[in-house]
mmCIF file of C-alpha atoms and ligand atoms in Angstrom:
data_model
loop_
_atom_site.group_PDB
_atom_site.id
_atom_site.type_symbol
_atom_site.label_atom_id
_atom_site.label_comp_id
_atom_site.label_asym_id
_atom_site.label_seq_id
_atom_site.Cartn_x
_atom_site.Cartn_y
_atom_site.Cartn_z
ATOM 1 C CA MET M 1 -30.329 5.327 -8.789
ATOM 2 C CA LYS M 2 -32.515 2.981 -6.970
ATOM 3 C CA LEU M 3 -32.136 3.481 -2.929
ATOM 4 C CA THR M 4 -33.299 1.363 -0.070
ATOM 5 C CA VAL M 5 -35.495 2.749 2.435
ATOM 6 C CA GLU M 6 -32.496 3.106 4.707
ATOM 7 C CA GLU M 7 -30.201 4.314 2.059
ATOM 8 C CA LYS M 8 -33.085 7.071 1.594
ATOM 9 C CA ARG M 9 -33.076 7.823 5.051
ATOM 10 C CA LEU M 10 -29.621 8.265 4.951
ATOM 11 C CA LEU M 11 -29.261 10.582 2.189
ATOM 12 C CA ASN M 12 -32.427 12.763 3.760
ATOM 13 C CA GLY M 13 -30.311 13.644 6.460
ATOM 14 C CA GLU M 14 -32.342 11.255 9.057
ATOM 15 C CA ARG M 15 -29.303 9.401 10.483
ATOM 16 C CA GLY M 16 -27.457 13.444 10.773
ATOM 17 C CA GLY M 17 -25.390 15.284 8.491
ATOM 18 C CA ALA M 18 -21.945 13.352 8.174
ATOM 19 C CA ALA M 19 -24.017 10.567 6.640
ATOM 20 C CA ARG M 20 -25.728 12.651 4.325
ATOM 21 C CA LEU M 21 -22.859 14.264 3.420
ATOM 22 C CA ALA M 22 -21.119 11.027 3.052
ATOM 23 C CA MET M 23 -24.078 9.455 1.048
ATOM 24 C CA GLU M 24 -24.566 12.171 -1.035
ATOM 25 C CA ILE M 25 -20.996 11.646 -2.529
ATOM 26 C CA ILE M 26 -21.237 7.742 -2.767
ATOM 27 C CA VAL M 27 -24.160 8.283 -4.712
ATOM 28 C CA ARG M 28 -22.424 10.929 -6.860
ATOM 29 C CA LEU M 29 -19.695 8.478 -7.422
ATOM 30 C CA GLY M 30 -22.159 5.607 -8.127
ATOM 31 C CA GLU M 31 -24.088 7.578 -10.732
ATOM 32 C CA LEU M 32 -21.058 8.649 -12.755
ATOM 33 C CA TYR M 33 -19.932 5.175 -13.023
ATOM 34 C CA GLY M 34 -23.512 4.066 -13.917
ATOM 35 C CA ALA M 35 -24.385 1.809 -10.949
ATOM 36 C CA LYS M 36 -27.794 1.307 -10.162
ATOM 37 C CA GLU M 37 -27.918 0.644 -6.840
ATOM 38 C CA LEU M 38 -25.544 0.596 -3.883
ATOM 39 C CA MET M 39 -24.606 -2.950 -1.981
ATOM 40 C CA PRO M 40 -23.282 -3.175 2.075
ATOM 41 C CA ILE M 41 -19.470 -3.932 2.465
ATOM 42 C CA SER M 42 -18.148 -5.514 5.696
ATOM 43 C CA GLN M 43 -14.786 -3.425 5.981
ATOM 44 C CA ALA M 44 -13.017 -0.085 5.190
ATOM 45 C CA HIS M 45 -9.528 0.866 4.523
ATOM 46 C CA ILE M 46 -8.525 4.568 4.469
ATOM 47 C CA ASP M 47 -5.860 6.452 2.927
ATOM 48 C CA GLY M 48 -7.144 10.003 3.366
ATOM 49 C CA CYS M 49 -5.518 10.138 6.881
ATOM 50 C CA LEU M 50 -2.025 10.928 5.115
ATOM 51 C CA TYR M 51 -1.412 13.974 5.441
ATOM 52 C CA THR M 52 1.339 14.500 3.028
ATOM 53 C CA ALA M 53 -0.982 13.071 0.483
ATOM 54 C CA VAL M 54 -4.071 15.239 1.277
ATOM 55 C CA GLY M 55 -3.013 18.139 2.540
ATOM 56 C CA GLU M 56 -5.061 20.721 4.472
ATOM 57 C CA ALA M 57 -8.283 20.064 2.393
ATOM 58 C CA GLY M 58 -8.168 16.787 3.417
ATOM 59 C CA LEU M 59 -7.681 17.556 6.968
ATOM 60 C CA GLU M 60 -10.364 19.927 6.739
ATOM 61 C CA PHE M 61 -12.838 16.795 5.163
ATOM 62 C CA ALA M 62 -11.556 14.937 7.985
ATOM 63 C CA GLU M 63 -12.509 17.652 10.647
ATOM 64 C CA LYS M 64 -15.698 18.512 8.936
ATOM 65 C CA LEU M 65 -16.849 15.125 9.399
ATOM 66 C CA TYR M 66 -15.676 14.041 12.561
ATOM 67 C CA GLY M 67 -17.438 17.813 13.832
ATOM 68 C CA LEU M 68 -21.170 16.735 11.893
ATOM 69 C CA GLY M 69 -20.602 13.567 14.423
ATOM 70 C CA ALA M 70 -19.500 11.051 11.760
ATOM 71 C CA GLN M 71 -19.123 7.132 13.442
ATOM 72 C CA VAL M 72 -18.035 4.405 10.802
ATOM 73 C CA VAL M 73 -20.294 1.652 10.748
ATOM 74 C CA VAL M 74 -17.907 -1.017 9.348
ATOM 75 C CA PRO M 75 -14.442 -2.024 10.747
ATOM 76 C CA THR M 76 -11.907 0.127 9.741
ATOM 77 C CA SER M 77 -7.947 0.163 9.133
ATOM 78 C CA LEU M 78 -6.083 3.450 8.731
ATOM 79 C CA ASN M 79 -3.348 3.837 6.177
ATOM 80 C CA ALA M 80 -0.061 5.211 7.181
ATOM 81 C CA THR M 81 0.049 8.796 8.994
ATOM 82 C CA SER M 82 2.754 11.164 7.998
ATOM 83 C CA ARG M 83 4.863 10.788 11.504
ATOM 84 C CA ASP M 84 6.238 8.045 13.627
ATOM 85 C CA ILE M 85 3.330 8.890 16.512
ATOM 86 C CA VAL M 86 6.139 7.924 19.381
ATOM 87 C CA GLU M 87 9.220 8.899 17.580
ATOM 88 C CA TRP M 88 8.517 11.962 15.685
ATOM 89 C CA SER M 89 10.551 14.210 17.874
ATOM 90 C CA ASN M 90 13.346 11.993 17.501
ATOM 91 C CA HIS M 91 12.804 12.142 13.476
ATOM 92 C CA LYS M 92 13.489 15.938 13.021
ATOM 93 C CA VAL M 93 9.649 16.121 12.240
ATOM 94 C CA GLY M 94 8.666 19.623 12.650
ATOM 95 C CA LEU M 95 6.235 20.576 15.390
ATOM 96 C CA ASP M 96 3.717 22.557 13.369
ATOM 97 C CA PHE M 97 3.543 19.062 10.927
ATOM 98 C CA SER M 98 3.441 17.246 13.759
ATOM 99 C CA GLU M 99 0.403 18.895 15.405
ATOM 100 C CA LYS M 100 -1.418 18.653 12.088
ATOM 101 C CA ASN M 101 -1.145 15.029 11.796
ATOM 102 C CA ILE M 102 -2.342 15.301 15.406
ATOM 103 C CA ARG M 103 -5.165 16.483 14.647
ATOM 104 C CA MET M 104 -5.646 14.077 11.291
ATOM 105 C CA GLU M 105 -5.342 11.226 13.232
ATOM 106 C CA GLN M 106 -7.716 12.352 16.324
ATOM 107 C CA ALA M 107 -10.566 12.969 13.915
ATOM 108 C CA TYR M 108 -10.326 9.525 12.036
ATOM 109 C CA VAL M 109 -9.816 7.577 15.603
ATOM 110 C CA GLY M 110 -12.532 9.817 16.479
ATOM 111 C CA MET M 111 -14.156 8.685 13.939
ATOM 112 C CA GLY M 112 -14.088 4.991 15.189
ATOM 113 C CA ALA M 113 -11.739 3.898 13.014
ATOM 114 C CA VAL M 114 -8.693 1.410 14.231
ATOM 115 C CA PRO M 115 -5.645 3.176 14.489
ATOM 116 C CA THR M 116 -3.631 0.555 12.568
ATOM 117 C CA TRP M 117 -1.500 3.218 10.782
ATOM 118 C CA THR M 118 0.011 0.623 8.180
ATOM 119 C CA CYS M 119 -0.078 0.470 4.567
ATOM 120 C CA ALA M 120 -0.583 -3.211 4.761
ATOM 121 C CA PRO M 121 -3.235 -3.704 7.087
ATOM 122 C CA TYR M 122 -3.571 -7.277 5.167
ATOM 123 C CA GLN M 123 -0.400 -8.060 7.566
ATOM 124 C CA ALA M 124 -1.705 -6.173 10.275
ATOM 125 C CA GLY M 125 -4.589 -8.054 11.447
ATOM 126 C CA LEU M 126 -7.857 -6.909 9.960
ATOM 127 C CA VAL M 127 -7.737 -9.215 6.796
ATOM 128 C CA PRO M 128 -11.112 -9.507 5.019
ATOM 129 C CA ARG M 129 -11.508 -12.858 3.929
ATOM 130 C CA PHE M 130 -12.491 -14.499 0.628
ATOM 131 C CA GLY M 131 -15.302 -13.059 -1.710
ATOM 132 C CA GLN M 132 -15.918 -10.252 1.372
ATOM 133 C CA GLN M 133 -17.285 -7.029 -0.225
ATOM 134 C CA ILE M 134 -14.972 -3.844 0.895
ATOM 135 C CA ALA M 135 -13.822 -0.424 0.429
ATOM 136 C CA TRP M 136 -10.327 -0.564 0.632
ATOM 137 C CA ALA M 137 -7.917 2.210 -0.449
ATOM 138 C CA GLU M 138 -4.000 2.714 -0.788
ATOM 139 C CA SER M 139 -2.824 1.067 -4.566
ATOM 140 C CA ASN M 140 -1.289 -1.796 -2.940
ATOM 141 C CA ALA M 141 -3.462 -2.679 -0.126
ATOM 142 C CA ILE M 142 -6.329 -2.663 -2.880
ATOM 143 C CA VAL M 143 -4.351 -5.243 -5.258
ATOM 144 C CA TYR M 144 -3.641 -7.327 -2.640
ATOM 145 C CA ALA M 145 -6.640 -7.816 -1.046
ATOM 146 C CA ASN M 146 -8.308 -8.075 -4.884
ATOM 147 C CA SER M 147 -6.005 -10.389 -5.830
ATOM 148 C CA VAL M 148 -4.021 -12.551 -3.119
ATOM 149 C CA ILE M 149 -7.183 -12.329 -0.525
ATOM 150 C CA GLY M 150 -9.773 -12.857 -3.416
ATOM 151 C CA ALA M 151 -12.246 -9.854 -1.210
ATOM 152 C CA ARG M 152 -13.408 -7.388 -3.737
ATOM 153 C CA THR M 153 -12.749 -3.799 -3.680
ATOM 154 C CA GLU M 154 -12.660 -1.117 -6.530
ATOM 155 C CA ARG M 155 -9.759 1.482 -6.450
ATOM 156 C CA TYR M 156 -11.285 3.552 -3.678
ATOM 157 C CA GLY M 157 -9.365 6.725 -2.739
ATOM 158 C CA ASP M 158 -9.086 9.795 -0.479
ATOM 159 C CA TYR M 159 -12.541 11.121 0.604
ATOM 160 C CA THR M 160 -14.546 8.242 -1.044
ATOM 161 C CA ASP M 161 -12.614 5.670 1.552
ATOM 162 C CA ILE M 162 -14.294 7.248 4.592
ATOM 163 C CA CYS M 163 -17.713 7.884 3.122
ATOM 164 C CA CYS M 164 -18.173 4.068 2.444
ATOM 165 C CA ALA M 165 -17.148 3.489 5.887
ATOM 166 C CA ILE M 166 -19.727 5.848 7.360
ATOM 167 C CA VAL M 167 -22.435 4.591 5.587
ATOM 168 C CA GLY M 168 -21.461 1.090 5.037
ATOM 169 C CA ARG M 169 -21.770 0.619 1.186
ATOM 170 C CA VAL M 170 -20.414 1.220 -2.117
ATOM 171 C CA PRO M 171 -21.867 1.478 -5.043
ATOM 172 C CA LYS M 172 -22.424 -1.658 -7.382
ATOM 173 C CA PHE M 173 -20.003 -1.438 -9.862
ATOM 174 C CA GLY M 174 -16.039 -2.399 -11.296
ATOM 175 C CA LEU M 175 -14.462 -5.034 -9.589
ATOM 176 C CA HIS M 176 -17.316 -5.768 -6.959
ATOM 177 C CA LEU M 177 -18.616 -8.016 -9.434
ATOM 178 C CA LYS M 178 -17.426 -11.294 -10.606
ATOM 179 C CA GLU M 179 -17.768 -10.628 -14.114
ATOM 180 C CA ASN M 180 -15.368 -7.809 -13.993
ATOM 181 C CA ARG M 181 -13.134 -9.732 -12.368
ATOM 182 C CA ARG M 182 -12.130 -11.804 -15.117
ATOM 183 C CA GLY M 183 -8.400 -11.575 -16.768
ATOM 184 C CA ARG M 184 -8.024 -9.595 -19.618
ATOM 185 C CA ILE M 185 -4.488 -10.525 -20.441
ATOM 186 C CA HIS M 186 -2.001 -13.900 -20.483
ATOM 187 C CA ILE M 187 1.491 -12.893 -18.919
ATOM 188 C CA SER M 188 3.494 -16.013 -19.467
ATOM 189 C CA CYS M 189 6.776 -15.652 -16.761
ATOM 190 C CA GLU M 190 7.577 -19.370 -17.399
ATOM 191 C CA GLY M 191 11.497 -19.982 -16.413
ATOM 192 C CA LEU M 192 11.984 -16.708 -15.088
ATOM 193 C CA SER M 193 14.892 -16.625 -12.605
ATOM 194 C CA LEU M 194 13.093 -15.122 -9.434
ATOM 195 C CA ALA M 195 14.525 -15.170 -6.135
ATOM 196 C CA THR M 196 14.556 -12.066 -4.098
ATOM 197 C CA THR M 197 11.795 -9.289 -3.038
ATOM 198 C CA ALA M 198 13.629 -6.792 -4.985
ATOM 199 C CA ASP M 199 13.047 -9.182 -7.916
ATOM 200 C CA PHE M 200 9.307 -9.393 -7.461
ATOM 201 C CA ALA M 201 9.376 -5.907 -7.316
ATOM 202 C CA VAL M 202 10.685 -5.551 -10.869
ATOM 203 C CA LEU M 203 8.131 -8.221 -12.340
ATOM 204 C CA GLY M 204 5.665 -6.451 -11.020
ATOM 205 C CA TYR M 205 7.038 -3.426 -12.234
ATOM 206 C CA VAL M 206 7.108 -4.670 -16.000
ATOM 207 C CA VAL M 207 3.559 -6.275 -15.537
ATOM 208 C CA GLY M 208 2.073 -3.351 -14.674
ATOM 209 C CA GLU M 209 3.627 -1.095 -17.323
ATOM 210 C CA LEU M 210 2.399 -4.075 -19.417
ATOM 211 C CA ALA M 211 -0.951 -4.689 -18.644
ATOM 212 C CA LYS M 212 -1.836 -0.786 -17.488
ATOM 213 C CA ASP M 213 -5.542 -0.637 -15.968
ATOM 214 C CA LEU M 214 -6.649 -4.711 -17.527
ATOM 215 C CA ILE M 215 -6.509 -7.495 -15.501
ATOM 216 C CA PRO M 216 -3.502 -9.893 -16.028
ATOM 217 C CA VAL M 217 -3.084 -13.447 -15.436
ATOM 218 C CA LEU M 218 0.584 -14.584 -14.943
ATOM 219 C CA THR M 219 1.485 -18.006 -15.490
ATOM 220 C CA GLY M 220 5.129 -19.945 -14.553
ATOM 221 C CA MET M 221 4.887 -18.063 -10.803
ATOM 222 C CA PRO M 222 6.758 -19.860 -8.657
ATOM 223 C CA THR M 223 4.620 -21.652 -5.522
ATOM 224 C CA TRP M 224 6.812 -20.937 -2.724
ATOM 225 C CA ILE M 225 6.178 -17.169 -3.369
ATOM 226 C CA THR M 226 5.534 -15.642 0.058
ATOM 227 C CA SER M 227 3.508 -13.040 1.254
ATOM 228 C CA ASP M 228 5.985 -10.187 1.493
ATOM 229 C CA HIS M 229 6.894 -11.234 -2.610
ATOM 230 C CA LEU M 230 2.867 -11.189 -3.189
ATOM 231 C CA LYS M 231 3.274 -7.460 -1.251
ATOM 232 C CA ALA M 232 6.202 -6.144 -3.412
ATOM 233 C CA PHE M 233 5.248 -7.700 -6.716
ATOM 234 C CA GLY M 234 1.471 -5.594 -6.310
ATOM 235 C CA ALA M 235 2.861 -2.855 -4.564
ATOM 236 C CA ALA M 236 5.153 -2.091 -7.949
ATOM 237 C CA ALA M 237 2.347 -2.987 -10.571
ATOM 238 C CA ALA M 238 0.093 -0.781 -8.814
ATOM 239 C CA SER M 239 2.876 1.879 -9.402
ATOM 240 C CA SER M 240 3.903 1.596 -12.549
ATOM 241 C CA GLY M 241 0.538 0.756 -14.366
ATOM 242 C CA SER M 242 -2.992 1.045 -12.590
ATOM 243 C CA VAL M 243 -3.226 -2.696 -11.805
ATOM 244 C CA ALA M 244 -6.120 -3.337 -9.287
ATOM 245 C CA MET M 245 -5.968 -6.830 -9.705
ATOM 246 C CA PHE M 246 -3.876 -9.481 -10.628
ATOM 247 C CA HIS M 247 -4.179 -13.596 -11.286
ATOM 248 C CA MET M 248 -1.444 -15.553 -10.768
ATOM 249 C CA VAL M 249 -2.448 -19.039 -11.982
ATOM 250 C CA GLY M 250 -2.334 -22.469 -9.361
ATOM 251 C CA ILE M 251 -1.696 -19.336 -6.485
ATOM 252 C CA THR M 252 -4.297 -16.494 -6.082
ATOM 253 C CA PRO M 253 -7.778 -17.582 -5.407
ATOM 254 C CA GLU M 254 -10.012 -16.660 -8.167
ATOM 255 C CA ALA M 255 -7.106 -18.328 -10.498
ATOM 256 C CA PRO M 256 -7.280 -22.181 -9.488
ATOM 257 C CA ASP M 257 -6.238 -22.978 -13.626
ATOM 258 C CA PHE M 258 -6.153 -20.893 -16.615
ATOM 259 C CA LYS M 259 -9.351 -20.925 -17.617
ATOM 260 C CA THR M 260 -11.314 -20.117 -14.221
ATOM 261 C CA ALA M 261 -8.741 -17.022 -14.528
ATOM 262 C CA PHE M 262 -10.562 -15.723 -17.601
ATOM 263 C CA GLN M 263 -13.888 -16.767 -16.609
ATOM 264 C CA GLY M 264 -13.608 -18.948 -19.842
ATOM 265 C CA VAL M 265 -13.285 -16.073 -22.711
ATOM 266 C CA LYS M 266 -10.126 -15.906 -24.487
ATOM 267 C CA PRO M 267 -6.939 -13.625 -23.488
ATOM 268 C CA GLU M 268 -7.355 -10.401 -25.364
ATOM 269 C CA VAL M 269 -3.560 -9.837 -25.582
ATOM 270 C CA GLU M 270 -0.398 -12.800 -24.842
ATOM 271 C CA LEU M 271 2.649 -11.789 -24.177
ATOM 272 C CA SER M 272 5.637 -13.421 -22.004
ATOM 273 C CA ILE M 273 8.295 -11.658 -19.841
ATOM 274 C CA SER M 274 12.494 -12.452 -20.158
ATOM 275 C CA ASP M 275 15.368 -12.506 -17.860
ATOM 276 C CA LEU M 276 16.579 -9.919 -20.290
ATOM 277 C CA MET M 277 13.816 -7.731 -19.840
ATOM 278 C CA LEU M 278 13.664 -7.823 -16.008
ATOM 279 C CA LYS M 279 17.313 -6.829 -16.175
ATOM 280 C CA SER M 280 16.869 -4.195 -18.206
ATOM 281 C CA LYS M 281 13.827 -2.781 -16.152
ATOM 282 C CA ARG M 282 15.896 -3.497 -13.073
ATOM 283 C CA ASN M 283 18.634 -1.144 -14.595
ATOM 284 C CA SER M 284 16.050 1.993 -15.222
ATOM 285 C CA LEU M 285 14.939 1.830 -11.776
ATOM 286 C CA SER M 286 18.228 3.149 -10.607
ATOM 287 C CA SER M 287 18.950 6.607 -11.469
ATOM 288 C CA VAL M 288 22.007 7.077 -13.677
ATOM 289 C CA ASP M 289 25.446 8.462 -11.789
ATOM 290 C CA VAL M 290 25.135 7.322 -8.232
ATOM 291 C CA THR M 291 27.981 6.242 -6.494
ATOM 292 C CA ALA M 292 27.098 7.099 -3.013
ATOM 293 C CA VAL M 293 23.994 7.244 -1.009
ATOM 294 C CA ASP M 294 22.785 9.209 2.123
ATOM 295 C CA ILE M 295 20.356 7.111 2.936
ATOM 296 C CA VAL M 296 19.006 3.515 2.754
ATOM 297 C CA THR M 297 15.263 2.872 3.313
ATOM 298 C CA VAL M 298 13.452 -0.161 2.978
ATOM 299 C CA GLY M 299 9.757 -1.054 3.779
ATOM 300 C CA CYS M 300 7.498 0.004 1.172
ATOM 301 C CA PRO M 301 5.156 -1.399 1.990
ATOM 302 C CA HIS M 302 5.736 -1.756 5.268
ATOM 303 C CA LEU M 303 7.956 -4.668 6.398
ATOM 304 C CA SER M 304 6.447 -7.627 7.988
ATOM 305 C CA ALA M 305 7.500 -9.251 10.972
ATOM 306 C CA ALA M 306 9.366 -11.744 8.936
ATOM 307 C CA GLU M 307 11.440 -9.077 7.186
ATOM 308 C CA LEU M 308 12.744 -7.119 10.100
ATOM 309 C CA ILE M 309 13.710 -10.783 11.512
ATOM 310 C CA LYS M 310 15.594 -11.144 8.262
ATOM 311 C CA ILE M 311 17.285 -7.212 8.179
ATOM 312 C CA ALA M 312 18.390 -7.848 11.873
ATOM 313 C CA ALA M 313 19.922 -11.549 10.727
ATOM 314 C CA LEU M 314 21.783 -9.617 7.825
ATOM 315 C CA ILE M 315 23.304 -6.920 9.781
ATOM 316 C CA ASN M 316 24.176 -9.722 12.281
ATOM 317 C CA GLY M 317 25.454 -7.649 15.243
ATOM 318 C CA ARG M 318 27.268 -4.869 12.927
ATOM 319 C CA GLN M 319 26.970 -1.376 13.107
ATOM 320 C CA VAL M 320 25.410 1.068 10.722
ATOM 321 C CA SER M 321 28.249 3.155 9.504
ATOM 322 C CA SER M 322 28.322 6.591 10.224
ATOM 323 C CA ASN M 323 27.757 8.252 6.945
ATOM 324 C CA ILE M 324 24.486 7.155 6.380
ATOM 325 C CA GLU M 325 21.045 6.729 7.654
ATOM 326 C CA LEU M 326 19.446 3.250 7.846
ATOM 327 C CA TRP M 327 15.477 3.315 7.891
ATOM 328 C CA LEU M 328 13.207 0.786 8.283
ATOM 329 C CA ASN M 329 9.256 1.337 7.963
ATOM 330 C CA THR M 330 7.148 -0.664 9.634
ATOM 331 C CA ASN M 331 4.036 -0.986 11.780
ATOM 332 C CA ASN M 332 3.116 -1.537 15.514
ATOM 333 C CA THR M 333 1.602 -4.805 14.619
ATOM 334 C CA ALA M 334 5.212 -6.145 13.312
ATOM 335 C CA TYR M 335 6.984 -4.269 15.981
ATOM 336 C CA ASN M 336 4.839 -5.526 19.002
ATOM 337 C CA TRP M 337 5.029 -9.223 18.127
ATOM 338 C CA LEU M 338 9.040 -8.595 18.090
ATOM 339 C CA GLU M 339 9.171 -5.969 21.050
ATOM 340 C CA ASN M 340 10.095 -8.400 23.767
ATOM 341 C CA THR M 341 12.897 -10.457 21.099
ATOM 342 C CA SER M 342 16.423 -9.640 20.384
ATOM 343 C CA VAL M 343 15.388 -8.652 16.793
ATOM 344 C CA ILE M 344 14.240 -4.763 17.451
ATOM 345 C CA SER M 345 16.897 -4.324 20.376
ATOM 346 C CA ASP M 346 19.346 -5.427 18.182
ATOM 347 C CA LEU M 347 18.301 -3.604 15.148
ATOM 348 C CA LYS M 348 18.193 -0.373 17.679
ATOM 349 C CA LYS M 349 21.305 -1.408 18.903
ATOM 350 C CA SER M 350 22.873 -1.362 15.177
ATOM 351 C CA GLY M 351 21.940 2.442 14.540
ATOM 352 C CA ALA M 352 19.304 1.465 12.256
ATOM 353 C CA LYS M 353 15.978 3.692 12.696
ATOM 354 C CA ILE M 354 12.920 2.279 12.814
ATOM 355 C CA PHE M 355 10.010 3.989 11.818
ATOM 356 C CA ARG M 356 6.659 2.657 12.927
ATOM 357 C CA ASP M 357 3.140 4.555 11.685
ATOM 358 C CA THR M 358 5.180 6.273 9.108
ATOM 359 C CA CYS M 359 6.872 5.782 5.829
ATOM 360 C CA PHE M 360 10.312 7.235 4.257
ATOM 361 C CA VAL M 361 8.616 9.439 1.380
ATOM 362 C CA ASN M 362 5.057 10.523 3.275
ATOM 363 C CA THR M 363 7.083 12.021 6.334
ATOM 364 C CA ASP M 364 9.009 15.408 7.315
ATOM 365 C CA LEU M 365 12.326 15.388 5.747
ATOM 366 C CA SER M 366 12.937 18.810 5.389
ATOM 367 C CA GLY M 367 15.069 18.692 8.514
ATOM 368 C CA TRP M 368 17.420 16.082 7.017
ATOM 369 C CA GLY M 369 18.882 17.364 3.247
ATOM 370 C CA PHE M 370 18.867 13.856 1.172
ATOM 371 C CA LYS M 371 20.035 13.661 -2.065
ATOM 372 C CA THR M 372 20.353 9.973 -3.086
ATOM 373 C CA VAL M 373 18.365 6.891 -1.449
ATOM 374 C CA MET M 374 18.749 3.065 -1.903
ATOM 375 C CA THR M 375 15.839 1.101 -1.556
ATOM 376 C CA ASN M 376 14.572 -2.523 -2.667
ATOM 377 C CA SER M 377 10.937 -1.232 -3.139
ATOM 378 C CA GLY M 378 9.686 -1.148 -6.321
ATOM 379 C CA LYS M 379 7.118 1.831 -5.079
ATOM 380 C CA TYR M 380 9.551 3.755 -3.493
ATOM 381 C CA ALA M 381 12.239 3.764 -6.721
ATOM 382 C CA HIS M 382 9.064 5.059 -8.765
ATOM 383 C CA TYR M 383 7.826 7.640 -6.238
ATOM 384 C CA VAL M 384 11.214 8.869 -4.602
ATOM 385 C CA PRO M 385 12.244 11.077 -7.509
ATOM 386 C CA SER M 386 9.013 12.957 -7.981
ATOM 387 C CA ARG M 387 7.880 13.238 -4.885
ATOM 388 C CA ASN M 388 11.115 13.548 -3.295
ATOM 389 C CA GLY M 389 13.259 15.126 -5.851
ATOM 390 C CA MET M 390 15.969 12.261 -4.885
ATOM 391 C CA LYS M 391 18.280 10.335 -6.469
ATOM 392 C CA VAL M 392 17.717 6.652 -6.394
ATOM 393 C CA ALA M 393 20.024 3.438 -6.361
ATOM 394 C CA PHE M 394 17.716 0.190 -6.427
ATOM 395 C CA ALA M 395 19.062 -3.184 -5.078
ATOM 396 C CA ASP M 396 18.079 -6.182 -3.204
ATOM 397 C CA LEU M 397 17.886 -6.257 0.370
ATOM 398 C CA ASP M 398 20.859 -7.641 1.533
ATOM 399 C CA LYS M 399 22.734 -5.050 -0.991
ATOM 400 C CA CYS M 400 21.044 -2.353 0.793
ATOM 401 C CA ILE M 401 22.167 -3.721 4.218
ATOM 402 C CA GLU M 402 25.765 -3.842 3.106
ATOM 403 C CA THR M 403 25.609 -0.512 2.114
ATOM 404 C CA ALA M 404 24.176 0.928 5.231
ATOM 405 C CA VAL M 405 26.945 -1.162 7.199
ATOM 406 C CA SER M 406 30.075 -0.242 5.029
ATOM 407 C CA GLY M 407 28.949 3.315 4.332
ATOM 408 C CA ARG M 408 29.663 2.839 0.114
ATOM 409 C CA ILE M 409 28.178 1.335 -2.686
ATOM 410 C CA ASP M 410 30.417 -1.860 -3.576
ATOM 411 C CA ASN M 411 29.539 -3.371 -6.751
HETATM 412 FE FE1 F3S U 501 3.606 2.707 2.924
HETATM 413 FE FE2 F3S U 501 4.709 4.572 2.278
HETATM 414 FE FE3 F3S U 501 4.911 2.725 0.741
HETATM 415 S S1 F3S U 501 2.324 4.394 2.846
HETATM 416 S S2 F3S U 501 3.119 1.645 0.806
HETATM 417 S S3 F3S U 501 5.615 2.557 2.393
HETATM 418 S S4 F3S U 501 4.820 5.214 -0.057
#
C-alpha cells in the first residue's frame, strides 16, 4: 500500500504506540480489501464501546489503546453503552456489570470521544455533511449516513472504528468511492399503503431481504417521509440484509432522479413490493401464539424528541398498567431538549421508564425475567428472539401504547 510520509511515521511508531497499533490494523484492513492507499476522514462513530457487544475482549482492547495514550484526531461520537449512566441502579443493573461499563466509558471518553451514547448520532448533533468521508460503525447509523445524508462510510465495526478515529484515515475502498455507491436493484414501491413508523420498518425489512448486500433504488416513496421513518426503514433493512446504503428517488441526495441513482447504468434486477408482501412480513415479525406481553419497549434506534412528544400525547395522562413495563429508549440530546417541558414529567408520571444511553437488547436484563416483548421496531423484532430469547409481538406505536396502558393485547 502506498503511504504518505506522515502515514509511515504513524506506522513506525513515531506518533506513539497506540497510533502504531491502530495504523497497523487500518493498513491490514485496506490490504484485505485491495485498497491502494488511505484517505483522510473528518468524523467517526464508535460502536465498540458497547460492552454487551464486544465483551471482555473489547474492554481489554479499549483499555490497552487508552493505556498506550491513544487520542482520537477527528470529532468522534459514541454509540450506546450498556447501562443508563444516571439511572442504572434503578433498572436492576448488576454492580459488576455496571463497573465493566464504567471502565469502557472512561476509556473511550479518555481517548477524546464525545459521550453521545446513542445509536442515532445523526439526530444528536454530530451530523456529517453531504460528501464528507467518515468512519461510522453501527449498522443503522451507517445506512442513514450513506443514504439520507450522503456522507461516505464503509461498514466499520468494533475495533476498526476506533482505529480509524485514532489515525484519522480509512482505506480508500468500498462506499468511500463514488463508483461503488451506484444503485444495483430497482424496487418499485408505487401505490403502497405506508403511514406509520412500523410500516416503514416492515418495508425496510422486506427491502433488506430482497437487496441483501446490493444497493437498492426505491421509486414511488412518499415525499412526506420523515427522519424517524427513514431511521426505522434503514435500521430494519440493515438487520434483515446487509444494506449499508439505499437510494429513494426524489428523496435521498444521491438520487435526484432514476438515472443518477444508477449512475447511468441499467438496473441488474427489477422488483416491486406489494401491500400483500408487507402484510405477510408484518405478521412474520411477531412470534406465534403471543397472547400477553411482559414489556412494551420502543426506541430502536433511539427515540427522537419528536417521537417522545408523540408517545406522551398517546398516553395522554393515563397510567401504564401495573402488570406491564413500558420502556422508552432514547439519548440525552432528545431527553435534554424536553427535560424542562411537561413531556418528560408526564411520561415519568405515567409509569413509563425512560432509558438514556442504552437500550433494551443491550442492557442487563437478568433481574427482570421478561418472556414476551411488544415493539414497533423492526430491528428489535429481528434481534430480540435470538439475542434475548424472548417472544415478540410486533405492532404500531399506538397499539404498543394502548397495550401498555390496558395491560392486555386487544386485537
Ligand atoms: Fe440502538 Fe440498541 Fe437498537 S443500540 S439500534 S436501540 S439495538
